[in-house]
Short mmCIF file of C-alpha atoms in Angstrom, two decimals:
data_model
loop_
_atom_site.label_atom_id
_atom_site.label_comp_id
_atom_site.label_asym_id
_atom_site.label_seq_id
_atom_site.Cartn_x
_atom_site.Cartn_y
_atom_site.Cartn_z
CA MET A 3 105.16 260.30 35.32
CA HIS A 4 102.59 257.52 35.36
CA ALA A 5 101.37 255.72 38.45
CA TYR A 6 99.24 252.62 38.81
CA VAL A 7 96.93 252.70 41.80
CA TYR A 8 95.84 249.62 43.74
CA LYS A 9 93.52 249.23 46.72
CA SER A 10 94.41 247.01 49.65
CA GLN A 11 91.79 244.34 50.26
CA ARG A 12 92.96 243.90 53.86
CA LYS A 13 93.45 247.52 55.01
CA ALA A 14 90.45 249.80 54.52
CA ASP A 15 91.04 253.06 52.64
CA THR A 16 94.68 252.16 51.93
CA TYR A 17 96.02 252.62 48.41
CA VAL A 18 99.33 251.74 46.76
CA TYR A 19 100.79 253.80 43.91
CA LEU A 20 103.34 251.89 41.79
CA ARG A 21 105.60 253.30 39.09
CA GLU A 22 105.36 249.98 37.19
CA ARG A 23 102.06 248.20 36.63
CA GLU A 24 101.72 245.05 38.75
CA ASN A 25 105.36 245.18 39.90
CA PHE A 26 104.54 244.31 43.49
CA ASP A 27 108.18 243.34 44.06
CA LEU A 28 108.81 247.09 44.52
CA LEU A 29 107.06 246.76 47.90
CA PRO A 30 109.05 245.34 50.82
CA ALA A 31 107.82 241.83 51.71
CA PRO A 32 106.54 242.78 55.21
CA LEU A 33 104.49 245.61 53.70
CA ARG A 34 103.04 243.31 51.02
CA GLU A 35 101.98 240.90 53.75
CA ARG A 36 100.30 243.67 55.79
CA LEU A 37 98.40 245.00 52.79
CA GLY A 38 97.19 241.62 51.55
CA ALA A 39 95.75 241.29 48.06
CA LEU A 40 95.78 244.44 45.95
CA SER A 41 93.07 245.29 43.41
CA TYR A 42 93.81 247.54 40.43
CA VAL A 43 91.93 250.85 40.59
CA LEU A 44 93.34 253.17 37.92
CA GLU A 45 96.28 254.59 36.01
CA VAL A 46 97.06 258.25 36.61
CA THR A 47 99.50 260.72 35.05
CA LEU A 48 101.22 262.68 37.81
CA SER A 49 102.20 265.90 36.08
CA PRO A 50 103.24 268.92 38.19
CA GLU A 51 99.78 270.40 37.52
CA ARG A 52 97.94 267.27 38.66
CA ARG A 53 96.02 267.49 41.93
CA LEU A 54 95.09 264.53 44.08
CA ALA A 55 92.21 264.42 46.54
CA LYS A 56 94.15 263.17 49.57
CA GLU A 57 97.84 263.26 48.72
CA ASP A 58 100.45 265.85 47.76
CA PRO A 59 101.35 264.91 44.17
CA ALA A 60 104.94 266.17 44.61
CA ILE A 61 105.45 263.72 47.48
CA VAL A 62 103.86 260.89 45.50
CA ARG A 63 106.16 261.63 42.52
CA ALA A 64 109.23 261.77 44.79
CA ASN A 65 108.37 258.45 46.44
CA LEU A 66 107.74 256.81 43.07
CA ALA A 67 111.09 258.08 41.77
CA ASP A 68 113.04 257.09 44.91
CA ARG A 69 111.31 253.86 45.99
CA GLY A 70 109.04 252.87 43.14
CA PHE A 71 105.93 253.07 45.33
CA HIS A 72 103.86 255.36 47.53
CA ILE A 73 101.34 254.30 50.18
CA GLN A 74 98.21 256.34 50.86
CA PHE A 75 97.01 255.47 54.35
CA PRO A 76 93.55 256.36 55.62
CA PRO A 77 93.19 259.51 57.71
CA ASP A 78 93.52 258.87 61.42
CA GLU A 79 90.39 258.76 63.58
CA HIS A 80 90.97 262.31 64.88
CA THR A 81 91.04 263.68 61.33
CA ARG A 82 87.84 261.80 60.45
CA ALA A 83 86.05 263.24 63.48
CA ASP A 84 86.99 266.78 62.42
CA ALA A 85 85.80 266.33 58.83
#
């Protein structure tokens, strides 16, 4: 499965994975408004062996299959303080 990753220009450290390149209509309108402009980052193949730095690839694949998108939010402040 391929995913196209975009970075939110409005929300720091927030990334959007789409199953179709530049198909922002997969995102609900209120979410698109919250995220603001999205900048293309990369294309990634999400095979079962693939590891991601901050996300569980199985969850990303499931969300892409079910919804067409996955949102990677930044860690909360508590998590950042512990890192």
